[in-house]
Amino acid sequence: MKRLVLKFGGTSVGSIEKIKNVANIIKEEFSKGREIIVIVSAMSGVTNDLKKKSNLISENFDDKELDVLLSSGEQVSCSLLAGALIDLGLKARSWLGWQIPIVTNINYNSSQILKIKTEEVSKFISNQGVAVIAGFQGISFENRITTLGRGGSDLSAVALAKFFKADSCEIFTDVDGVLTTDPSINNKAKKIDKISYEEMLEMASLGAKVMQPSAVQASMIDDILIHVRSTFSKKPGTKIISENDIDYKKTVTGIAYSKNNAKISLVGVVDKPGVAADVFEPIGSNNINIDMVIQNTSLDGKTANITFTIKQEELKKTLNIIEKNKKKINYQKITHDGRLAKVSIIGAGMITSPGVTHMMFRSLANEKINILAISTSEIKISVLIEENLTQRAVKVLHEAFGLN
Ligand code: ASP
Ligand code: MG
């Protein structure tokens, strides 16, 4: 018998009406004679509200208590959905993370799943029951509630698909699948039929919000086939699969962006071994992620400039760290800019097509969009630009690479 993991995101269970709709979708799948494990997110907006409440208590709200708080949203949605299924005449029951248990490490607020006990749920679904499991949460070996990072019910779904050896993992969301770009800034965005794990990981990490990056990574490691599809239509969505099963007709598969980037430039740092390490060591040890880095070659052999990017919300903290380490880092001048965006083109087809870089830069130049920094990998090129030019950049690149 086919075993399915069906995951419903926050917008899919965002109201009582929508929960009833989801219950009907599940009933339909069940009537095809399948074993079904359902994962749910909290109703949309709930986790954000809970987070805000914690901030009203304290900006440094205890991280273990935060997980108890944030995980409560999924308790509400999974019980409501299980109740809706029972009301439709199905045998159903809810499980919270700790009841299964879904065991994680003690990395509170963004834990990794270590193991999932399967006996009880397996028995239930093989006896015609529909299991409804709260996403986003687990329990640590310290016997405390954990959560898997924002958007973490995707990771719950992938992990459950793995441990229960599901035939398919269906991620139900409010769009038709993975789109070539964000439809809210470009109405020419199209659904992608198939995308590789690697491309999807880049898309998700570079700003596409359909799936949590760590969930994509987990699916890639264990080769879990993912189907991202709409809760509100029956159309097939996007299959996330191994690269070998895709033939690349297009060089670029999709365009992603993230706003809220900041850039810091250190002008006139001494050009000698160990300087870059001195700059980034204190920043890294304060848990701030550096994204792009550029160091220009020094003309006089004495000083160079180092520019790097971070998230906007970490700008102040980073500037403070640099100031504190001023003696050691030793620069002439520091400048910063907090309103930047990173726009990226992603596609495994790039590996075999020369000229992509120049085409990207030329298209942006034609729109008078200035590039402030660049970073590349085999399957992506990212540029840093002024935040208010994001939409224009996305539109022009979407057209230039034949995605319209
Ligand atoms: N409710 C959690 C969040 O908003 C988990 C999820 O939706 O995947 O981040
Ligand atoms: Mg989500």
mmCIF file of C-alpha atoms and ligand atoms in Angstrom:
data_model
loop_
_atom_site.group_PDB
_atom_site.id
_atom_site.type_symbol
_atom_site.label_atom_id
_atom_site.label_comp_id
_atom_site.label_asym_id
_atom_site.label_seq_id
_atom_site.Cartn_x
_atom_site.Cartn_y
_atom_site.Cartn_z
ATOM 1 C CA MET A 1 0.000 0.000 0.000
ATOM 2 C CA LYS A 2 1.242 3.480 -0.849
ATOM 3 C CA ARG A 3 2.267 5.586 2.109
ATOM 4 C CA LEU A 4 2.048 9.365 1.814
ATOM 5 C CA VAL A 5 3.312 12.210 3.932
ATOM 6 C CA LEU A 6 1.111 15.261 3.372
ATOM 7 C CA LYS A 7 2.284 18.558 4.842
ATOM 8 C CA PHE A 8 -0.004 21.585 5.036
ATOM 9 C CA GLY A 9 1.519 25.035 5.587
ATOM 10 C CA GLY A 10 0.133 27.882 7.670
ATOM 11 C CA THR A 11 -1.898 29.511 4.898
ATOM 12 C CA SER A 12 -3.474 26.136 4.022
ATOM 13 C CA VAL A 13 -4.848 25.856 7.570
ATOM 14 C CA GLY A 14 -5.249 29.597 8.119
ATOM 15 C CA SER A 15 -8.970 29.522 8.995
ATOM 16 C CA ILE A 16 -11.651 27.074 10.070
ATOM 17 C CA GLU A 17 -12.964 26.969 6.491
ATOM 18 C CA LYS A 18 -9.496 26.167 5.199
ATOM 19 C CA ILE A 19 -8.986 23.432 7.788
ATOM 20 C CA LYS A 20 -12.238 21.829 6.633
ATOM 21 C CA ASN A 21 -11.008 22.068 3.047
ATOM 22 C CA VAL A 22 -7.763 20.339 4.016
ATOM 23 C CA ALA A 23 -9.752 17.600 5.769
ATOM 24 C CA ASN A 24 -11.590 16.979 2.493
ATOM 25 C CA ILE A 25 -8.337 16.740 0.535
ATOM 26 C CA ILE A 26 -7.067 14.188 3.040
ATOM 27 C CA LYS A 27 -10.307 12.220 2.891
ATOM 28 C CA GLU A 28 -10.014 12.028 -0.869
ATOM 29 C CA GLU A 29 -6.443 10.707 -0.693
ATOM 30 C CA PHE A 30 -7.456 8.252 2.003
ATOM 31 C CA SER A 31 -10.309 6.913 -0.106
ATOM 32 C CA LYS A 32 -7.774 5.981 -2.801
ATOM 33 C CA GLY A 33 -6.521 3.402 -0.309
ATOM 34 C CA ARG A 34 -3.406 5.074 1.004
ATOM 35 C CA GLU A 35 -1.699 5.197 4.356
ATOM 36 C CA ILE A 36 -1.561 8.802 5.380
ATOM 37 C CA ILE A 37 0.613 10.816 7.718
ATOM 38 C CA VAL A 38 -0.297 14.491 7.880
ATOM 39 C CA ILE A 39 2.000 17.261 9.142
ATOM 40 C CA VAL A 40 0.624 20.704 9.915
ATOM 41 C CA SER A 41 2.044 24.153 10.508
ATOM 42 C CA ALA A 42 0.422 26.622 12.852
ATOM 43 C CA MET A 43 -2.436 28.690 11.411
ATOM 44 C CA SER A 44 -0.863 31.562 9.468
ATOM 45 C CA GLY A 45 0.316 34.482 11.589
ATOM 46 C CA VAL A 46 0.142 32.562 14.871
ATOM 47 C CA THR A 47 3.858 31.841 15.281
ATOM 48 C CA ASN A 48 4.718 35.474 14.510
ATOM 49 C CA ASP A 49 2.225 36.641 17.138
ATOM 50 C CA LEU A 50 3.686 34.325 19.734
ATOM 51 C CA LYS A 51 7.175 35.559 18.919
ATOM 52 C CA LYS A 52 6.024 39.165 19.375
ATOM 53 C CA LYS A 53 4.577 38.311 22.771
ATOM 54 C CA SER A 54 7.877 36.840 23.906
ATOM 55 C CA ASN A 55 9.625 40.050 22.857
ATOM 56 C CA LEU A 56 7.208 42.051 24.974
ATOM 57 C CA ILE A 57 8.362 40.061 27.990
ATOM 58 C CA SER A 58 12.019 40.391 27.084
ATOM 59 C CA GLU A 59 14.258 41.015 24.097
ATOM 60 C CA ASN A 60 16.334 38.130 25.454
ATOM 61 C CA PHE A 61 13.479 35.720 26.101
ATOM 62 C CA ASP A 62 14.795 32.372 27.329
ATOM 63 C CA ASP A 63 15.395 30.116 24.327
ATOM 64 C CA LYS A 64 13.929 26.952 25.875
ATOM 65 C CA GLU A 65 10.776 28.761 26.960
ATOM 66 C CA LEU A 66 10.550 30.264 23.484
ATOM 67 C CA ASP A 67 10.317 26.775 22.009
ATOM 68 C CA VAL A 68 7.507 25.823 24.401
ATOM 69 C CA LEU A 69 5.705 28.997 23.393
ATOM 70 C CA LEU A 70 6.229 28.870 19.614
ATOM 71 C CA SER A 71 5.377 25.178 19.327
ATOM 72 C CA SER A 72 1.924 25.820 20.779
ATOM 73 C CA GLY A 73 0.591 27.065 17.438
ATOM 74 C CA GLU A 74 0.939 23.601 15.918
ATOM 75 C CA GLN A 75 -0.907 22.017 18.855
ATOM 76 C CA VAL A 76 -3.948 24.099 17.919
ATOM 77 C CA SER A 77 -3.897 23.362 14.191
ATOM 78 C CA CYS A 78 -3.232 19.633 14.468
ATOM 79 C CA SER A 79 -6.024 19.077 16.963
ATOM 80 C CA LEU A 80 -8.474 21.119 14.876
ATOM 81 C CA LEU A 81 -7.566 19.141 11.771
ATOM 82 C CA ALA A 82 -7.793 15.776 13.528
ATOM 83 C CA GLY A 83 -11.191 16.861 14.853
ATOM 84 C CA ALA A 84 -12.309 17.860 11.344
ATOM 85 C CA LEU A 85 -11.279 14.433 9.993
ATOM 86 C CA ILE A 86 -13.167 12.641 12.761
ATOM 87 C CA ASP A 87 -16.156 14.791 11.933
ATOM 88 C CA LEU A 88 -15.949 13.550 8.317
ATOM 89 C CA GLY A 89 -16.220 10.016 9.638
ATOM 90 C CA LEU A 90 -12.553 9.069 9.440
ATOM 91 C CA LYS A 91 -10.467 7.499 12.141
ATOM 92 C CA ALA A 92 -7.892 10.150 13.025
ATOM 93 C CA ARG A 93 -5.791 11.368 15.916
ATOM 94 C CA SER A 94 -3.213 14.033 16.614
ATOM 95 C CA TRP A 95 0.335 13.603 17.889
ATOM 96 C CA LEU A 96 2.577 16.265 19.328
ATOM 97 C CA GLY A 97 6.308 15.940 18.787
ATOM 98 C CA TRP A 98 7.021 14.630 22.298
ATOM 99 C CA GLN A 99 4.308 11.984 22.092
ATOM 100 C CA ILE A 100 5.888 10.144 19.169
ATOM 101 C CA PRO A 101 8.657 11.119 20.107
ATOM 102 C CA ILE A 102 10.513 13.144 17.502
ATOM 103 C CA VAL A 103 13.895 13.345 19.198
ATOM 104 C CA THR A 104 16.142 16.302 18.446
ATOM 105 C CA ASN A 105 19.435 17.680 19.677
ATOM 106 C CA ILE A 106 19.556 20.515 22.210
ATOM 107 C CA ASN A 107 20.063 23.269 19.675
ATOM 108 C CA TYR A 108 16.935 25.102 20.903
ATOM 109 C CA ASN A 109 15.092 27.276 18.345
ATOM 110 C CA SER A 110 16.723 25.484 15.417
ATOM 111 C CA SER A 111 17.157 21.870 16.440
ATOM 112 C CA GLN A 112 18.082 18.972 14.212
ATOM 113 C CA ILE A 113 16.030 15.792 14.252
ATOM 114 C CA LEU A 114 18.009 12.782 15.463
ATOM 115 C CA LYS A 115 15.403 10.046 15.396
ATOM 116 C CA ILE A 116 11.711 9.370 15.201
ATOM 117 C CA LYS A 117 10.014 6.429 16.845
ATOM 118 C CA THR A 118 7.648 4.857 14.354
ATOM 119 C CA GLU A 119 5.875 1.918 16.024
ATOM 120 C CA GLU A 120 2.741 3.572 17.391
ATOM 121 C CA VAL A 121 1.980 5.760 14.386
ATOM 122 C CA SER A 122 2.734 2.893 11.957
ATOM 123 C CA LYS A 123 0.291 0.663 13.764
ATOM 124 C CA PHE A 124 -2.347 3.385 13.682
ATOM 125 C CA ILE A 125 -2.059 4.107 9.967
ATOM 126 C CA SER A 126 -1.946 0.455 9.002
ATOM 127 C CA ASN A 127 -5.257 0.102 10.857
ATOM 128 C CA GLN A 128 -7.046 2.669 8.677
ATOM 129 C CA GLY A 129 -6.155 5.646 10.835
ATOM 130 C CA VAL A 130 -5.018 9.044 9.617
ATOM 131 C CA ALA A 131 -2.151 10.350 11.767
ATOM 132 C CA VAL A 132 -2.005 14.114 12.181
ATOM 133 C CA ILE A 133 1.361 15.252 13.506
ATOM 134 C CA ALA A 134 2.329 18.688 14.743
ATOM 135 C CA GLY A 135 5.131 20.067 12.591
ATOM 136 C CA PHE A 136 8.019 22.242 13.724
ATOM 137 C CA GLN A 137 8.499 20.573 17.113
ATOM 138 C CA GLY A 138 10.363 17.833 18.870
ATOM 139 C CA ILE A 139 11.769 16.896 22.227
ATOM 140 C CA SER A 140 15.392 16.903 23.305
ATOM 141 C CA PHE A 141 17.147 14.265 25.392
ATOM 142 C CA GLU A 142 16.978 16.829 28.190
ATOM 143 C CA ASN A 143 13.232 16.165 28.016
ATOM 144 C CA ARG A 144 12.428 19.674 26.851
ATOM 145 C CA ILE A 145 10.404 20.907 23.886
ATOM 146 C CA THR A 146 12.418 21.998 20.860
ATOM 147 C CA THR A 147 11.577 23.668 17.561
ATOM 148 C CA LEU A 148 13.228 23.240 14.196
ATOM 149 C CA GLY A 149 13.729 26.847 13.076
ATOM 150 C CA ARG A 150 11.191 29.079 11.333
ATOM 151 C CA GLY A 151 9.438 27.249 8.537
ATOM 152 C CA GLY A 152 10.460 24.030 10.290
ATOM 153 C CA SER A 153 7.378 21.954 9.586
ATOM 154 C CA ASP A 154 8.869 21.362 6.136
ATOM 155 C CA LEU A 155 11.755 19.688 7.902
ATOM 156 C CA SER A 156 9.317 17.662 10.030
ATOM 157 C CA ALA A 157 7.664 16.438 6.831
ATOM 158 C CA VAL A 158 10.920 15.415 5.170
ATOM 159 C CA ALA A 159 12.140 13.646 8.314
ATOM 160 C CA LEU A 160 8.850 11.802 8.762
ATOM 161 C CA ALA A 161 8.938 10.755 5.106
ATOM 162 C CA LYS A 162 12.377 9.349 5.736
ATOM 163 C CA PHE A 163 11.704 7.502 8.987
ATOM 164 C CA PHE A 164 8.337 6.144 7.828
ATOM 165 C CA LYS A 165 9.743 5.246 4.392
ATOM 166 C CA ALA A 166 6.967 7.138 2.629
ATOM 167 C CA ASP A 167 6.530 6.788 -1.129
ATOM 168 C CA SER A 168 6.054 10.501 -1.506
ATOM 169 C CA CYS A 169 6.260 13.715 0.497
ATOM 170 C CA GLU A 170 3.711 16.287 -0.616
ATOM 171 C CA ILE A 171 4.167 19.872 0.540
ATOM 172 C CA PHE A 172 0.835 21.703 0.207
ATOM 173 C CA THR A 173 1.103 25.478 0.030
ATOM 174 C CA ASP A 174 -0.703 28.581 -1.242
ATOM 175 C CA VAL A 175 1.045 28.773 -4.628
ATOM 176 C CA ASP A 176 1.036 26.328 -7.551
ATOM 177 C CA GLY A 177 4.492 25.005 -6.732
ATOM 178 C CA VAL A 178 7.994 26.386 -6.952
ATOM 179 C CA LEU A 179 7.797 29.415 -9.226
ATOM 180 C CA THR A 180 10.483 30.957 -11.424
ATOM 181 C CA THR A 181 10.342 33.990 -9.162
ATOM 182 C CA ASP A 182 8.199 35.685 -6.529
ATOM 183 C CA PRO A 183 4.794 36.339 -8.148
ATOM 184 C CA SER A 184 4.140 39.258 -5.825
ATOM 185 C CA ILE A 185 6.855 41.291 -7.549
ATOM 186 C CA ASN A 186 6.609 39.774 -11.030
ATOM 187 C CA ASN A 187 3.310 38.550 -12.387
ATOM 188 C CA LYS A 188 5.146 36.712 -15.178
ATOM 189 C CA ALA A 189 6.346 34.106 -12.673
ATOM 190 C CA LYS A 190 5.700 30.565 -13.909
ATOM 191 C CA LYS A 191 5.509 27.233 -12.194
ATOM 192 C CA ILE A 192 8.610 25.048 -12.549
ATOM 193 C CA ASP A 193 7.688 21.417 -13.292
ATOM 194 C CA LYS A 194 10.900 19.820 -12.075
ATOM 195 C CA ILE A 195 13.819 21.205 -10.122
ATOM 196 C CA SER A 196 16.906 19.508 -8.705
ATOM 197 C CA TYR A 197 17.691 19.394 -4.987
ATOM 198 C CA GLU A 198 20.777 21.523 -5.580
ATOM 199 C CA GLU A 199 18.878 24.222 -7.445
ATOM 200 C CA MET A 200 16.074 24.175 -4.912
ATOM 201 C CA LEU A 201 18.564 24.510 -2.082
ATOM 202 C CA GLU A 202 20.038 27.594 -3.760
ATOM 203 C CA MET A 203 16.577 29.029 -4.446
ATOM 204 C CA ALA A 204 15.460 28.492 -0.852
ATOM 205 C CA SER A 205 18.687 29.776 0.671
ATOM 206 C CA LEU A 206 18.729 32.824 -1.589
ATOM 207 C CA GLY A 207 15.265 33.976 -0.665
ATOM 208 C CA ALA A 208 12.528 31.877 -2.332
ATOM 209 C CA LYS A 209 10.177 31.208 0.531
ATOM 210 C CA VAL A 210 8.354 28.054 -0.602
ATOM 211 C CA MET A 211 10.490 25.659 1.425
ATOM 212 C CA GLN A 212 12.764 25.853 4.434
ATOM 213 C CA PRO A 213 16.405 25.484 3.263
ATOM 214 C CA SER A 214 17.290 22.864 5.871
ATOM 215 C CA ALA A 215 14.317 20.775 4.757
ATOM 216 C CA VAL A 216 15.580 20.866 1.176
ATOM 217 C CA GLN A 217 19.017 19.897 2.379
ATOM 218 C CA ALA A 218 17.591 16.969 4.348
ATOM 219 C CA SER A 219 15.631 15.763 1.312
ATOM 220 C CA MET A 220 18.758 15.973 -0.821
ATOM 221 C CA ILE A 221 20.824 13.929 1.627
ATOM 222 C CA ASP A 222 18.248 11.156 1.854
ATOM 223 C CA ASP A 223 16.909 11.401 -1.686
ATOM 224 C CA ILE A 224 13.333 12.048 -0.552
ATOM 225 C CA LEU A 225 11.150 12.946 -3.506
ATOM 226 C CA ILE A 226 9.219 16.147 -2.784
ATOM 227 C CA HIS A 227 6.130 17.393 -4.537
ATOM 228 C CA VAL A 228 5.308 21.052 -3.811
ATOM 229 C CA ARG A 229 1.717 21.798 -4.777
ATOM 230 C CA SER A 230 -1.255 24.038 -4.143
ATOM 231 C CA THR A 231 -3.889 23.306 -1.509
ATOM 232 C CA PHE A 232 -6.354 25.277 -3.538
ATOM 233 C CA SER A 233 -6.136 23.532 -6.921
ATOM 234 C CA LYS A 234 -5.676 20.026 -8.256
ATOM 235 C CA LYS A 235 -2.979 20.968 -10.729
ATOM 236 C CA PRO A 236 0.303 19.112 -10.448
ATOM 237 C CA GLY A 237 2.958 21.204 -8.720
ATOM 238 C CA THR A 238 6.762 21.060 -8.732
ATOM 239 C CA LYS A 239 8.765 17.858 -8.281
ATOM 240 C CA ILE A 240 12.025 18.278 -6.424
ATOM 241 C CA ILE A 241 14.191 15.421 -7.589
ATOM 242 C CA SER A 242 17.705 14.293 -8.345
ATOM 243 C CA GLU A 243 19.597 16.218 -10.999
ATOM 244 C CA ASN A 244 20.029 13.089 -13.117
ATOM 245 C CA ASP A 245 16.304 12.991 -13.803
ATOM 246 C CA ILE A 246 16.145 16.453 -15.344
ATOM 247 C CA ASP A 247 17.217 17.610 -18.755
ATOM 248 C CA TYR A 248 18.093 21.260 -18.796
ATOM 249 C CA LYS A 249 16.578 23.175 -21.671
ATOM 250 C CA LYS A 250 17.009 26.504 -19.938
ATOM 251 C CA THR A 251 20.222 27.895 -18.506
ATOM 252 C CA VAL A 252 18.405 29.657 -15.694
ATOM 253 C CA THR A 253 15.729 27.858 -13.712
ATOM 254 C CA GLY A 254 14.686 30.627 -11.352
ATOM 255 C CA ILE A 255 15.408 34.015 -9.854
ATOM 256 C CA ALA A 256 15.475 34.623 -6.122
ATOM 257 C CA TYR A 257 16.076 37.688 -4.013
ATOM 258 C CA SER A 258 16.475 38.745 -0.446
ATOM 259 C CA LYS A 259 16.062 42.241 0.889
ATOM 260 C CA ASN A 260 17.508 43.498 4.163
ATOM 261 C CA ASN A 261 21.147 43.049 3.298
ATOM 262 C CA ALA A 262 23.805 45.393 4.618
ATOM 263 C CA LYS A 263 27.319 46.057 3.452
ATOM 264 C CA ILE A 264 30.367 47.197 5.395
ATOM 265 C CA SER A 265 33.594 48.404 3.776
ATOM 266 C CA LEU A 266 36.887 48.693 5.583
ATOM 267 C CA VAL A 267 39.114 51.054 3.673
ATOM 268 C CA GLY A 268 42.873 50.977 4.009
ATOM 269 C CA VAL A 269 43.518 47.778 5.891
ATOM 270 C CA VAL A 270 47.088 46.541 5.850
ATOM 271 C CA ASP A 271 47.761 44.097 3.009
ATOM 272 C CA LYS A 272 49.436 41.183 4.768
ATOM 273 C CA PRO A 273 48.584 37.628 5.767
ATOM 274 C CA GLY A 274 46.154 37.272 8.660
ATOM 275 C CA VAL A 275 44.294 40.540 8.214
ATOM 276 C CA ALA A 276 41.102 39.066 6.775
ATOM 277 C CA ALA A 277 41.169 36.490 9.560
ATOM 278 C CA ASP A 278 41.493 39.292 12.134
ATOM 279 C CA VAL A 279 38.495 41.075 10.621
ATOM 280 C CA PHE A 280 36.182 38.075 10.465
ATOM 281 C CA GLU A 281 37.222 36.165 13.573
ATOM 282 C CA PRO A 282 35.426 38.386 16.123
ATOM 283 C CA ILE A 283 32.370 38.703 13.844
ATOM 284 C CA GLY A 284 32.093 34.958 13.413
ATOM 285 C CA SER A 285 32.567 34.218 17.079
ATOM 286 C CA ASN A 286 29.611 36.508 17.760
ATOM 287 C CA ASN A 287 27.480 34.263 15.554
ATOM 288 C CA ILE A 288 27.061 36.767 12.755
ATOM 289 C CA ASN A 289 26.937 35.246 9.310
ATOM 290 C CA ILE A 290 29.063 36.869 6.648
ATOM 291 C CA ASP A 291 27.627 36.458 3.178
ATOM 292 C CA MET A 292 29.530 38.063 0.307
ATOM 293 C CA VAL A 293 33.151 39.157 0.653
ATOM 294 C CA ILE A 294 35.260 41.227 -1.712
ATOM 295 C CA GLN A 295 38.827 42.293 -1.209
ATOM 296 C CA ASN A 296 40.374 44.442 -3.870
ATOM 297 C CA THR A 297 43.977 43.926 -4.902
ATOM 298 C CA SER A 298 46.107 46.620 -3.419
ATOM 299 C CA LEU A 299 47.840 48.818 -5.948
ATOM 300 C CA ASP A 300 50.664 49.957 -3.720
ATOM 301 C CA GLY A 301 51.128 46.591 -2.024
ATOM 302 C CA LYS A 302 50.523 48.234 1.340
ATOM 303 C CA THR A 303 46.803 48.621 1.928
ATOM 304 C CA ALA A 304 43.627 47.031 0.606
ATOM 305 C CA ASN A 305 39.870 47.447 1.052
ATOM 306 C CA ILE A 306 37.623 44.698 2.379
ATOM 307 C CA THR A 307 33.882 44.786 1.758
ATOM 308 C CA PHE A 308 31.440 42.237 3.124
ATOM 309 C CA THR A 309 27.713 41.785 3.551
ATOM 310 C CA ILE A 310 25.562 40.694 6.484
ATOM 311 C CA LYS A 311 21.880 40.803 7.368
ATOM 312 C CA GLN A 312 20.585 44.302 7.936
ATOM 313 C CA GLU A 313 19.424 43.547 11.468
ATOM 314 C CA GLU A 314 22.991 42.645 12.407
ATOM 315 C CA LEU A 315 24.546 45.830 11.098
ATOM 316 C CA LYS A 316 24.627 47.686 14.401
ATOM 317 C CA LYS A 317 26.028 44.745 16.308
ATOM 318 C CA THR A 318 28.697 44.147 13.656
ATOM 319 C CA LEU A 319 29.782 47.795 13.633
ATOM 320 C CA ASN A 320 30.130 47.622 17.414
ATOM 321 C CA ILE A 321 32.269 44.518 17.198
ATOM 322 C CA ILE A 322 34.554 46.147 14.657
ATOM 323 C CA GLU A 323 34.812 49.274 16.773
ATOM 324 C CA LYS A 324 35.744 47.172 19.816
ATOM 325 C CA ASN A 325 38.471 45.417 17.836
ATOM 326 C CA LYS A 326 39.685 48.555 16.097
ATOM 327 C CA LYS A 327 43.213 48.246 17.441
ATOM 328 C CA LYS A 328 43.690 44.769 16.068
ATOM 329 C CA ILE A 329 41.872 45.224 12.739
ATOM 330 C CA ASN A 330 43.544 48.544 11.988
ATOM 331 C CA TYR A 331 41.771 50.300 9.107
ATOM 332 C CA GLN A 332 41.744 53.886 7.892
ATOM 333 C CA LYS A 333 38.059 54.348 7.271
ATOM 334 C CA ILE A 334 34.803 52.405 7.568
ATOM 335 C CA THR A 335 31.638 52.893 5.526
ATOM 336 C CA HIS A 336 28.337 51.048 5.588
ATOM 337 C CA ASP A 337 25.040 50.803 3.784
ATOM 338 C CA GLY A 338 21.988 49.089 5.214
ATOM 339 C CA ARG A 339 19.421 49.079 2.419
ATOM 340 C CA LEU A 340 20.610 46.547 -0.096
ATOM 341 C CA ALA A 341 19.172 43.524 -1.824
ATOM 342 C CA LYS A 342 20.731 40.409 -3.222
ATOM 343 C CA VAL A 343 19.294 39.172 -6.505
ATOM 344 C CA SER A 344 20.343 35.739 -7.763
ATOM 345 C CA ILE A 345 19.898 33.703 -10.895
ATOM 346 C CA ILE A 346 19.933 29.957 -10.325
ATOM 347 C CA GLY A 347 20.207 27.096 -12.769
ATOM 348 C CA ALA A 348 22.127 23.851 -13.199
ATOM 349 C CA GLY A 349 22.031 24.580 -16.934
ATOM 350 C CA MET A 350 24.599 27.326 -16.315
ATOM 351 C CA ILE A 351 27.370 24.795 -15.910
ATOM 352 C CA THR A 352 27.344 24.122 -19.626
ATOM 353 C CA SER A 353 26.442 27.569 -20.974
ATOM 354 C CA PRO A 354 29.134 30.202 -21.172
ATOM 355 C CA GLY A 355 28.114 33.843 -21.322
ATOM 356 C CA VAL A 356 25.532 33.762 -18.544
ATOM 357 C CA THR A 357 27.521 36.135 -16.364
ATOM 358 C CA HIS A 358 27.901 38.765 -19.031
ATOM 359 C CA MET A 359 24.262 38.468 -20.037
ATOM 360 C CA MET A 360 23.191 39.058 -16.448
ATOM 361 C CA PHE A 361 25.444 42.076 -15.998
ATOM 362 C CA ARG A 362 24.496 43.574 -19.376
ATOM 363 C CA SER A 363 20.773 43.231 -18.667
ATOM 364 C CA LEU A 364 21.198 45.040 -15.358
ATOM 365 C CA ALA A 365 23.395 47.704 -16.933
ATOM 366 C CA ASN A 366 20.769 48.386 -19.580
ATOM 367 C CA GLU A 367 18.379 49.194 -16.728
ATOM 368 C CA LYS A 368 21.035 51.415 -15.109
ATOM 369 C CA ILE A 369 21.202 49.105 -12.114
ATOM 370 C CA ASN A 370 24.557 49.346 -10.414
ATOM 371 C CA ILE A 371 26.174 46.154 -9.101
ATOM 372 C CA LEU A 372 27.791 46.590 -5.692
ATOM 373 C CA ALA A 373 29.100 43.082 -5.119
ATOM 374 C CA ILE A 374 29.023 39.716 -6.855
ATOM 375 C CA SER A 375 29.266 36.122 -5.727
ATOM 376 C CA THR A 376 29.025 32.977 -7.780
ATOM 377 C CA SER A 377 28.921 29.202 -7.533
ATOM 378 C CA GLU A 378 28.608 26.597 -10.266
ATOM 379 C CA ILE A 379 24.848 26.979 -10.414
ATOM 380 C CA LYS A 380 24.144 30.517 -9.274
ATOM 381 C CA ILE A 381 25.216 34.133 -9.669
ATOM 382 C CA SER A 382 24.239 36.684 -7.035
ATOM 383 C CA VAL A 383 24.555 40.440 -7.224
ATOM 384 C CA LEU A 384 24.127 43.043 -4.533
ATOM 385 C CA ILE A 385 22.118 46.104 -5.565
ATOM 386 C CA GLU A 386 20.149 48.995 -4.049
ATOM 387 C CA GLU A 387 17.097 47.589 -2.317
ATOM 388 C CA ASN A 388 14.626 49.832 -4.164
ATOM 389 C CA LEU A 389 15.757 48.389 -7.514
ATOM 390 C CA THR A 390 14.903 44.806 -6.584
ATOM 391 C CA GLN A 391 11.695 44.518 -8.536
ATOM 392 C CA ARG A 392 13.179 46.060 -11.664
ATOM 393 C CA ALA A 393 16.174 43.729 -11.514
ATOM 394 C CA VAL A 394 14.035 40.640 -11.045
ATOM 395 C CA LYS A 395 11.779 41.593 -13.952
ATOM 396 C CA VAL A 396 14.583 42.327 -16.383
ATOM 397 C CA LEU A 397 16.452 39.120 -15.541
ATOM 398 C CA HIS A 398 13.291 37.045 -15.721
ATOM 399 C CA GLU A 399 12.781 38.292 -19.254
ATOM 400 C CA ALA A 400 16.449 38.149 -20.314
ATOM 401 C CA PHE A 401 16.737 34.477 -19.420
ATOM 402 C CA GLY A 402 13.576 33.458 -21.212
ATOM 403 C CA LEU A 403 11.434 32.781 -18.173
ATOM 404 C CA ASN A 404 8.526 35.087 -19.082
HETATM 405 N N1 ASP B 1 4.831 27.635 12.458
HETATM 406 C C1 ASP B 1 6.242 27.630 12.228
HETATM 407 C C2 ASP B 1 6.685 28.937 11.608
HETATM 408 O O1 ASP B 1 5.868 29.803 11.354
HETATM 409 C C3 ASP B 1 6.677 26.463 11.411
HETATM 410 C C4 ASP B 1 6.161 26.428 9.991
HETATM 411 O O2 ASP B 1 5.211 27.129 9.655
HETATM 412 O O3 ASP B 1 6.706 25.664 9.199
HETATM 413 O O4 ASP B 1 7.839 29.144 11.401
HETATM 414 MG MG MG B 2 6.330 27.302 5.413
#
